[in-house]
Amino acid sequence: MPRNPNYNSIPAFHAKLARSRRILAVCGAGLSASSGLPTFRGADGLWRNYEATALASPKAFKNDPGMVWMFYAYRRHMALRAEPNAGHYALAELARQNPEFLCLSQNVDNLHIRANHPSGQLKLLHGSLFALKCSSPTCSYTEPENLESPLCPALAAAAVDAPSSPTEIHPLLDTTKPLPTIPPSSLPHCAQCQTALLRPGVVWFGESLDSDMLADMDEWIRREKVDVVLVVGTSSLVWPAAGIAEAARGPGTSVVHVNVDAESPEGLARLVDKEDFSFGGDAAEVLPRLLEPVVGRWDEERGEFRR
Ligand SMILES: [Zn+2]
């Protein structure tokens, strides 16, 4: 029996929300899955024949920057073609209505920003597909937002729209055809040091999260009691979501899990407090319903909240 017998009751959550001021959200790939972007976990974990995790590392970039860039150029293009969903819009509206709401996101797809989430209330834990930075450890060059697709002519094969028919495969994902070989000289180079390659401004496996951002996040969490932590689209087992939710937990804090597996036996086992909630479902559908008392009713046709 879950700790909270009303673990998936929307009215019970609304009652909690009405008593809540400081709200933290930690978002993962599941939030963008209903915008059509793969999570690159589980069955989605492969890109061509490669584990996505094996392409997202400094070592992979050193070995074959052309292939790693092709993977990111593809993801940039798909993210540009995707649209924010009602979950992104609900979080952005919550931020406008509640200055004490902070959204932390592991997503690098720019969809929070495109949903007009107030920038002071959004922290991108893993950076952005659209940020570029110099790959040299001794050079500080960064470009916060570059929306070009393709980023350079050599990456044009990645900047192709997905076929409209679900039975057709994106030409770049067709493993019967070899990936074009891209020499490093034709990849984008740093404008500052003029020698090193530019790389995606995302946090790779084996790299640390930005220390200033972590310090800001810590300060926000410690400042005062956090009433609600929304863990959205991520199994809160994976760091950083798990660590952040527990760091923010105090007496009376509700940790609220919103993801497709949240009501599975494993999901319910993660409820540790009688004030915790678990809502199994698509974040794009569940979040607007959970936040309706604050943000209004989502009008799918007009793409806005109405009161
Ligand atoms: Zn440089």
mmCIF file of C-alpha atoms and ligand atoms in Angstrom:
data_model
loop_
_atom_site.group_PDB
_atom_site.id
_atom_site.type_symbol
_atom_site.label_atom_id
_atom_site.label_comp_id
_atom_site.label_asym_id
_atom_site.label_seq_id
_atom_site.Cartn_x
_atom_site.Cartn_y
_atom_site.Cartn_z
ATOM 1 C CA MET A 1 0.000 0.000 0.000
ATOM 2 C CA PRO A 2 1.532 3.369 -1.008
ATOM 3 C CA ARG A 3 2.290 5.767 1.851
ATOM 4 C CA ASN A 4 -0.315 8.195 0.553
ATOM 5 C CA PRO A 5 -3.611 6.372 -0.188
ATOM 6 C CA ASN A 6 -4.615 9.393 -2.310
ATOM 7 C CA TYR A 7 -1.355 9.255 -4.250
ATOM 8 C CA ASN A 8 -3.005 9.876 -7.627
ATOM 9 C CA SER A 9 -5.903 12.086 -6.573
ATOM 10 C CA ILE A 10 -5.913 15.351 -8.493
ATOM 11 C CA PRO A 11 -8.252 17.081 -5.965
ATOM 12 C CA ALA A 12 -5.921 16.024 -3.120
ATOM 13 C CA PHE A 13 -2.968 17.487 -5.025
ATOM 14 C CA HIS A 14 -4.939 20.694 -5.706
ATOM 15 C CA ALA A 15 -5.551 21.037 -1.958
ATOM 16 C CA LYS A 16 -1.804 20.722 -1.374
ATOM 17 C CA LEU A 17 -1.074 23.209 -4.188
ATOM 18 C CA ALA A 18 -3.390 25.762 -2.589
ATOM 19 C CA ARG A 19 -1.240 25.617 0.580
ATOM 20 C CA SER A 20 2.041 25.795 -1.352
ATOM 21 C CA ARG A 21 4.249 28.735 -2.198
ATOM 22 C CA ARG A 22 7.754 27.478 -3.014
ATOM 23 C CA ILE A 23 7.659 24.966 -5.856
ATOM 24 C CA LEU A 24 10.564 23.259 -7.568
ATOM 25 C CA ALA A 25 10.349 21.190 -10.757
ATOM 26 C CA VAL A 26 12.980 18.771 -12.029
ATOM 27 C CA CYS A 27 12.266 17.822 -15.641
ATOM 28 C CA GLY A 28 13.668 15.040 -17.795
ATOM 29 C CA ALA A 29 13.343 13.675 -21.303
ATOM 30 C CA GLY A 30 9.841 12.250 -20.751
ATOM 31 C CA LEU A 31 8.489 15.820 -20.828
ATOM 32 C CA SER A 32 9.706 16.242 -24.412
ATOM 33 C CA ALA A 33 8.747 12.735 -25.514
ATOM 34 C CA SER A 34 5.224 13.898 -26.290
ATOM 35 C CA SER A 35 6.704 16.639 -28.470
ATOM 36 C CA GLY A 36 8.075 13.731 -30.508
ATOM 37 C CA LEU A 37 11.671 13.851 -29.306
ATOM 38 C CA PRO A 38 13.273 10.538 -28.328
ATOM 39 C CA THR A 39 14.417 10.107 -24.743
ATOM 40 C CA PHE A 40 17.576 8.211 -25.801
ATOM 41 C CA ARG A 41 16.948 5.784 -22.960
ATOM 42 C CA GLY A 42 15.670 2.217 -23.001
ATOM 43 C CA ALA A 43 14.332 1.208 -26.409
ATOM 44 C CA ASP A 44 15.053 4.744 -27.645
ATOM 45 C CA GLY A 45 18.683 4.485 -26.594
ATOM 46 C CA LEU A 46 20.205 3.799 -29.989
ATOM 47 C CA TRP A 47 21.159 6.296 -32.661
ATOM 48 C CA ARG A 48 21.954 4.267 -35.782
ATOM 49 C CA ASN A 49 23.846 1.369 -34.176
ATOM 50 C CA TYR A 50 25.404 3.460 -31.458
ATOM 51 C CA GLU A 51 24.402 3.781 -27.855
ATOM 52 C CA ALA A 52 23.507 7.435 -27.510
ATOM 53 C CA THR A 53 25.483 7.470 -24.283
ATOM 54 C CA ALA A 54 28.614 6.400 -26.175
ATOM 55 C CA LEU A 55 28.313 9.439 -28.460
ATOM 56 C CA ALA A 56 27.829 11.910 -25.635
ATOM 57 C CA SER A 57 31.308 11.947 -24.169
ATOM 58 C CA PRO A 58 34.546 13.915 -24.507
ATOM 59 C CA LYS A 59 36.277 10.694 -25.555
ATOM 60 C CA ALA A 60 33.857 10.115 -28.449
ATOM 61 C CA PHE A 61 34.345 13.703 -29.586
ATOM 62 C CA LYS A 62 38.119 13.306 -29.484
ATOM 63 C CA ASN A 63 37.948 10.044 -31.461
ATOM 64 C CA ASP A 64 35.463 11.114 -34.101
ATOM 65 C CA PRO A 65 34.224 14.706 -33.841
ATOM 66 C CA GLY A 66 32.484 14.391 -37.217
ATOM 67 C CA MET A 67 30.276 11.542 -36.050
ATOM 68 C CA VAL A 68 29.481 13.188 -32.712
ATOM 69 C CA TRP A 69 28.625 16.420 -34.513
ATOM 70 C CA MET A 70 26.375 14.497 -36.914
ATOM 71 C CA PHE A 71 24.466 13.049 -33.927
ATOM 72 C CA TYR A 72 24.059 16.509 -32.400
ATOM 73 C CA ALA A 73 23.255 18.162 -35.730
ATOM 74 C CA TYR A 74 20.449 15.625 -36.147
ATOM 75 C CA ARG A 75 19.152 16.320 -32.635
ATOM 76 C CA ARG A 76 19.339 20.083 -33.209
ATOM 77 C CA HIS A 77 17.314 19.746 -36.380
ATOM 78 C CA MET A 78 14.688 17.491 -34.773
ATOM 79 C CA ALA A 79 14.386 19.830 -31.774
ATOM 80 C CA LEU A 80 13.906 22.833 -34.097
ATOM 81 C CA ARG A 81 11.130 20.967 -35.907
ATOM 82 C CA ALA A 82 9.419 19.902 -32.635
ATOM 83 C CA GLU A 83 6.987 22.124 -30.757
ATOM 84 C CA PRO A 84 6.707 22.720 -27.009
ATOM 85 C CA ASN A 85 3.750 20.829 -25.537
ATOM 86 C CA ALA A 86 1.114 21.750 -22.965
ATOM 87 C CA GLY A 87 3.429 20.514 -20.191
ATOM 88 C CA HIS A 88 6.120 23.048 -21.154
ATOM 89 C CA TYR A 89 3.475 25.780 -21.404
ATOM 90 C CA ALA A 90 1.974 24.867 -18.009
ATOM 91 C CA LEU A 91 5.383 25.152 -16.323
ATOM 92 C CA ALA A 92 6.063 28.479 -18.054
ATOM 93 C CA GLU A 93 2.680 29.827 -16.936
ATOM 94 C CA LEU A 94 3.260 28.585 -13.381
ATOM 95 C CA ALA A 95 6.525 30.538 -13.390
ATOM 96 C CA ARG A 96 4.715 33.713 -14.454
ATOM 97 C CA GLN A 97 2.034 33.257 -11.799
ATOM 98 C CA ASN A 98 4.381 32.227 -9.000
ATOM 99 C CA PRO A 99 7.731 34.004 -8.611
ATOM 100 C CA GLU A 100 8.672 31.338 -6.042
ATOM 101 C CA PHE A 101 8.665 28.585 -8.672
ATOM 102 C CA LEU A 102 11.990 27.361 -10.043
ATOM 103 C CA CYS A 103 12.257 24.903 -12.932
ATOM 104 C CA LEU A 104 15.358 22.745 -13.317
ATOM 105 C CA SER A 105 15.523 20.833 -16.580
ATOM 106 C CA GLN A 106 17.826 18.148 -17.886
ATOM 107 C CA ASN A 107 16.411 18.712 -21.369
ATOM 108 C CA VAL A 108 18.709 20.290 -23.947
ATOM 109 C CA ASP A 109 16.072 20.778 -26.658
ATOM 110 C CA ASN A 110 15.206 24.477 -26.085
ATOM 111 C CA LEU A 111 11.483 23.695 -25.708
ATOM 112 C CA HIS A 112 11.137 25.402 -22.295
ATOM 113 C CA ILE A 113 12.581 28.575 -23.802
ATOM 114 C CA ARG A 114 10.354 28.325 -26.865
ATOM 115 C CA ALA A 115 7.360 27.985 -24.483
ATOM 116 C CA ASN A 116 8.440 31.410 -23.108
ATOM 117 C CA HIS A 117 9.450 30.125 -19.691
ATOM 118 C CA PRO A 118 10.767 33.160 -17.764
ATOM 119 C CA SER A 119 14.550 32.819 -18.006
ATOM 120 C CA GLY A 120 15.224 33.778 -14.377
ATOM 121 C CA GLN A 121 13.129 30.793 -13.243
ATOM 122 C CA LEU A 122 14.725 28.183 -15.479
ATOM 123 C CA LYS A 123 18.007 26.371 -15.059
ATOM 124 C CA LEU A 124 19.213 24.084 -17.828
ATOM 125 C CA LEU A 125 21.198 21.488 -15.887
ATOM 126 C CA HIS A 126 22.661 19.829 -18.973
ATOM 127 C CA GLY A 127 23.084 22.893 -21.177
ATOM 128 C CA SER A 128 21.531 23.292 -24.606
ATOM 129 C CA LEU A 129 21.835 21.716 -28.040
ATOM 130 C CA PHE A 130 21.830 25.274 -29.363
ATOM 131 C CA ALA A 131 24.728 26.513 -27.276
ATOM 132 C CA LEU A 132 28.196 26.143 -28.739
ATOM 133 C CA LYS A 133 31.463 26.252 -26.897
ATOM 134 C CA CYS A 134 35.136 25.859 -27.626
ATOM 135 C CA SER A 135 36.408 22.315 -27.116
ATOM 136 C CA SER A 136 39.759 23.557 -25.828
ATOM 137 C CA PRO A 137 39.970 23.482 -22.014
ATOM 138 C CA THR A 138 42.083 26.654 -22.108
ATOM 139 C CA CYS A 139 39.634 28.707 -24.187
ATOM 140 C CA SER A 140 36.468 30.223 -22.720
ATOM 141 C CA TYR A 141 34.583 30.936 -25.948
ATOM 142 C CA THR A 142 30.846 30.228 -25.831
ATOM 143 C CA GLU A 143 27.901 31.081 -28.046
ATOM 144 C CA PRO A 144 24.718 30.854 -25.940
ATOM 145 C CA GLU A 145 22.279 30.361 -28.807
ATOM 146 C CA ASN A 146 22.869 29.429 -32.423
ATOM 147 C CA LEU A 147 19.781 28.140 -34.224
ATOM 148 C CA GLU A 148 21.391 27.495 -37.619
ATOM 149 C CA SER A 149 20.539 24.132 -39.157
ATOM 150 C CA PRO A 150 22.688 22.902 -40.710
ATOM 151 C CA LEU A 151 25.359 24.508 -38.615
ATOM 152 C CA CYS A 152 27.823 24.101 -41.488
ATOM 153 C CA PRO A 153 27.623 22.545 -44.985
ATOM 154 C CA ALA A 154 29.367 19.344 -43.835
ATOM 155 C CA LEU A 155 26.456 18.614 -41.484
ATOM 156 C CA ALA A 156 23.745 19.112 -44.106
ATOM 157 C CA ALA A 157 22.809 15.403 -44.173
ATOM 158 C CA ALA A 158 21.627 15.702 -40.557
ATOM 159 C CA ALA A 159 19.519 18.769 -41.205
ATOM 160 C CA VAL A 160 16.830 16.914 -43.121
ATOM 161 C CA ASP A 161 13.240 16.705 -41.919
ATOM 162 C CA ALA A 162 11.921 13.343 -40.748
ATOM 163 C CA PRO A 163 9.832 11.628 -43.458
ATOM 164 C CA SER A 164 6.124 12.251 -42.968
ATOM 165 C CA SER A 165 5.277 8.572 -43.391
ATOM 166 C CA PRO A 166 5.972 6.489 -40.276
ATOM 167 C CA THR A 167 7.051 3.565 -42.466
ATOM 168 C CA GLU A 168 9.910 5.579 -43.942
ATOM 169 C CA ILE A 169 13.168 6.066 -42.146
ATOM 170 C CA HIS A 170 15.161 9.287 -41.873
ATOM 171 C CA PRO A 171 17.983 8.896 -44.431
ATOM 172 C CA LEU A 172 20.606 9.526 -41.744
ATOM 173 C CA LEU A 173 19.239 6.704 -39.585
ATOM 174 C CA ASP A 174 19.333 4.148 -42.394
ATOM 175 C CA THR A 175 22.089 1.834 -41.164
ATOM 176 C CA THR A 176 22.307 0.096 -44.540
ATOM 177 C CA LYS A 177 24.002 3.277 -45.760
ATOM 178 C CA PRO A 178 27.302 4.403 -44.281
ATOM 179 C CA LEU A 179 27.484 7.625 -42.318
ATOM 180 C CA PRO A 180 29.251 10.327 -44.342
ATOM 181 C CA THR A 181 32.811 10.798 -43.107
ATOM 182 C CA ILE A 182 33.412 14.371 -42.027
ATOM 183 C CA PRO A 183 36.978 15.602 -41.684
ATOM 184 C CA PRO A 184 37.532 17.843 -38.627
ATOM 185 C CA SER A 185 38.663 20.663 -40.939
ATOM 186 C CA SER A 186 35.117 21.042 -42.266
ATOM 187 C CA LEU A 187 33.528 21.290 -38.790
ATOM 188 C CA PRO A 188 32.918 24.649 -37.086
ATOM 189 C CA HIS A 189 35.961 26.153 -35.389
ATOM 190 C CA CYS A 190 36.241 28.545 -32.469
ATOM 191 C CA ALA A 191 36.184 32.233 -33.426
ATOM 192 C CA GLN A 192 38.322 33.187 -30.423
ATOM 193 C CA CYS A 193 41.320 30.832 -30.377
ATOM 194 C CA GLN A 194 40.830 29.996 -34.071
ATOM 195 C CA THR A 195 42.368 26.550 -33.604
ATOM 196 C CA ALA A 196 40.048 24.292 -31.614
ATOM 197 C CA LEU A 197 36.769 22.823 -32.804
ATOM 198 C CA LEU A 198 33.508 24.089 -31.447
ATOM 199 C CA ARG A 199 31.442 21.485 -29.606
ATOM 200 C CA PRO A 200 27.821 21.312 -28.442
ATOM 201 C CA GLY A 201 27.214 23.241 -25.221
ATOM 202 C CA VAL A 202 25.811 20.217 -23.409
ATOM 203 C CA VAL A 203 27.091 18.314 -20.393
ATOM 204 C CA TRP A 204 28.556 15.004 -21.497
ATOM 205 C CA PHE A 205 28.997 11.793 -19.531
ATOM 206 C CA GLY A 206 31.988 12.201 -17.268
ATOM 207 C CA GLU A 207 31.608 15.988 -17.132
ATOM 208 C CA SER A 208 30.433 18.088 -14.187
ATOM 209 C CA LEU A 209 27.418 20.317 -14.116
ATOM 210 C CA ASP A 210 28.134 24.044 -14.057
ATOM 211 C CA SER A 211 29.278 24.837 -10.517
ATOM 212 C CA ASP A 212 27.762 28.359 -10.408
ATOM 213 C CA MET A 213 24.409 26.953 -11.464
ATOM 214 C CA LEU A 214 24.604 24.211 -8.828
ATOM 215 C CA ALA A 215 25.479 26.792 -6.164
ATOM 216 C CA ASP A 216 22.475 28.946 -7.190
ATOM 217 C CA MET A 217 20.226 25.900 -7.079
ATOM 218 C CA ASP A 218 21.520 24.914 -3.653
ATOM 219 C CA GLU A 219 21.012 28.425 -2.328
ATOM 220 C CA TRP A 220 17.418 28.451 -3.634
ATOM 221 C CA ILE A 221 16.677 25.093 -1.977
ATOM 222 C CA ARG A 222 18.176 26.079 1.374
ATOM 223 C CA ARG A 223 16.665 29.566 1.540
ATOM 224 C CA GLU A 224 13.286 28.398 2.845
ATOM 225 C CA LYS A 225 11.155 25.320 3.002
ATOM 226 C CA VAL A 226 10.190 23.857 -0.384
ATOM 227 C CA ASP A 227 6.483 22.942 -0.424
ATOM 228 C CA VAL A 228 6.290 20.880 -3.618
ATOM 229 C CA VAL A 229 8.877 19.164 -5.802
ATOM 230 C CA LEU A 230 7.541 18.097 -9.205
ATOM 231 C CA VAL A 231 9.662 15.341 -10.725
ATOM 232 C CA VAL A 232 8.544 15.342 -14.346
ATOM 233 C CA GLY A 233 9.374 12.910 -17.126
ATOM 234 C CA THR A 234 12.275 11.272 -15.384
ATOM 235 C CA SER A 235 12.457 8.208 -13.221
ATOM 236 C CA SER A 236 13.661 9.944 -10.102
ATOM 237 C CA LEU A 237 16.240 7.189 -9.661
ATOM 238 C CA VAL A 238 18.708 8.850 -11.968
ATOM 239 C CA TRP A 239 20.939 11.617 -10.699
ATOM 240 C CA PRO A 240 20.437 14.563 -10.575
ATOM 241 C CA ALA A 241 16.659 14.253 -10.225
ATOM 242 C CA ALA A 242 16.801 11.879 -7.255
ATOM 243 C CA GLY A 243 19.398 13.897 -5.374
ATOM 244 C CA ILE A 244 17.666 17.215 -5.955
ATOM 245 C CA ALA A 245 14.251 15.963 -4.850
ATOM 246 C CA GLU A 246 15.724 14.560 -1.641
ATOM 247 C CA ALA A 247 17.848 17.678 -1.009
ATOM 248 C CA ALA A 248 14.720 19.802 -1.269
ATOM 249 C CA ARG A 249 12.658 17.550 0.992
ATOM 250 C CA GLY A 250 11.781 18.844 4.440
ATOM 251 C CA PRO A 251 8.887 18.284 6.849
ATOM 252 C CA GLY A 252 5.658 18.555 4.850
ATOM 253 C CA THR A 253 7.309 18.684 1.422
ATOM 254 C CA SER A 254 5.383 16.775 -1.256
ATOM 255 C CA VAL A 255 7.464 15.070 -3.917
ATOM 256 C CA VAL A 256 5.193 14.589 -6.921
ATOM 257 C CA HIS A 257 6.178 12.104 -9.619
ATOM 258 C CA VAL A 258 4.755 12.680 -13.096
ATOM 259 C CA ASN A 259 5.834 10.146 -15.698
ATOM 260 C CA VAL A 260 4.434 7.207 -17.626
ATOM 261 C CA ASP A 261 5.710 4.673 -15.063
ATOM 262 C CA ALA A 262 4.805 6.634 -11.935
ATOM 263 C CA GLU A 263 1.946 4.298 -10.970
ATOM 264 C CA SER A 264 3.767 1.051 -11.720
ATOM 265 C CA PRO A 265 4.740 -0.989 -8.625
ATOM 266 C CA GLU A 266 8.313 0.320 -8.973
ATOM 267 C CA GLY A 267 7.041 3.880 -9.330
ATOM 268 C CA LEU A 268 4.814 3.639 -6.273
ATOM 269 C CA ALA A 269 7.673 2.144 -4.264
ATOM 270 C CA ARG A 270 9.368 5.524 -4.586
ATOM 271 C CA LEU A 271 6.729 7.271 -2.500
ATOM 272 C CA VAL A 272 8.474 7.856 0.804
ATOM 273 C CA ASP A 273 6.147 10.316 2.522
ATOM 274 C CA LYS A 274 2.408 10.383 3.135
ATOM 275 C CA GLU A 275 2.324 13.738 1.301
ATOM 276 C CA ASP A 276 3.974 12.369 -1.869
ATOM 277 C CA PHE A 277 2.042 11.830 -5.092
ATOM 278 C CA SER A 278 2.484 9.712 -8.229
ATOM 279 C CA PHE A 279 0.661 10.450 -11.453
ATOM 280 C CA GLY A 280 1.264 7.911 -14.203
ATOM 281 C CA GLY A 281 0.760 9.384 -17.643
ATOM 282 C CA ASP A 282 2.020 11.723 -20.292
ATOM 283 C CA ALA A 283 3.404 14.893 -18.668
ATOM 284 C CA ALA A 284 1.855 16.957 -21.479
ATOM 285 C CA GLU A 285 -1.586 15.825 -20.301
ATOM 286 C CA VAL A 286 -1.030 15.454 -16.565
ATOM 287 C CA LEU A 287 0.823 18.707 -15.789
ATOM 288 C CA PRO A 288 -1.862 21.097 -17.128
ATOM 289 C CA ARG A 289 -4.481 19.250 -15.043
ATOM 290 C CA LEU A 290 -2.346 19.334 -11.903
ATOM 291 C CA LEU A 291 -1.583 23.037 -12.269
ATOM 292 C CA GLU A 292 -5.022 24.137 -13.488
ATOM 293 C CA PRO A 293 -5.974 26.052 -10.277
ATOM 294 C CA VAL A 294 -2.953 28.320 -10.862
ATOM 295 C CA VAL A 295 -2.521 28.422 -14.641
ATOM 296 C CA GLY A 296 -6.110 28.036 -15.884
ATOM 297 C CA ARG A 297 -7.574 25.514 -18.272
ATOM 298 C CA TRP A 298 -5.485 24.503 -21.284
ATOM 299 C CA ASP A 299 -7.229 25.244 -24.558
ATOM 300 C CA GLU A 300 -5.644 22.831 -27.015
ATOM 301 C CA GLU A 301 -7.090 24.573 -30.055
ATOM 302 C CA ARG A 302 -5.843 28.037 -29.162
ATOM 303 C CA GLY A 303 -2.691 26.732 -27.501
ATOM 304 C CA GLU A 304 -3.176 28.867 -24.392
ATOM 305 C CA PHE A 305 -4.519 28.762 -20.847
ATOM 306 C CA ARG A 306 -7.913 30.290 -20.158
ATOM 307 C CA ARG A 307 -9.415 31.289 -16.851
HETATM 308 ZN ZN ZN B 1 38.584 28.519 -28.595
#
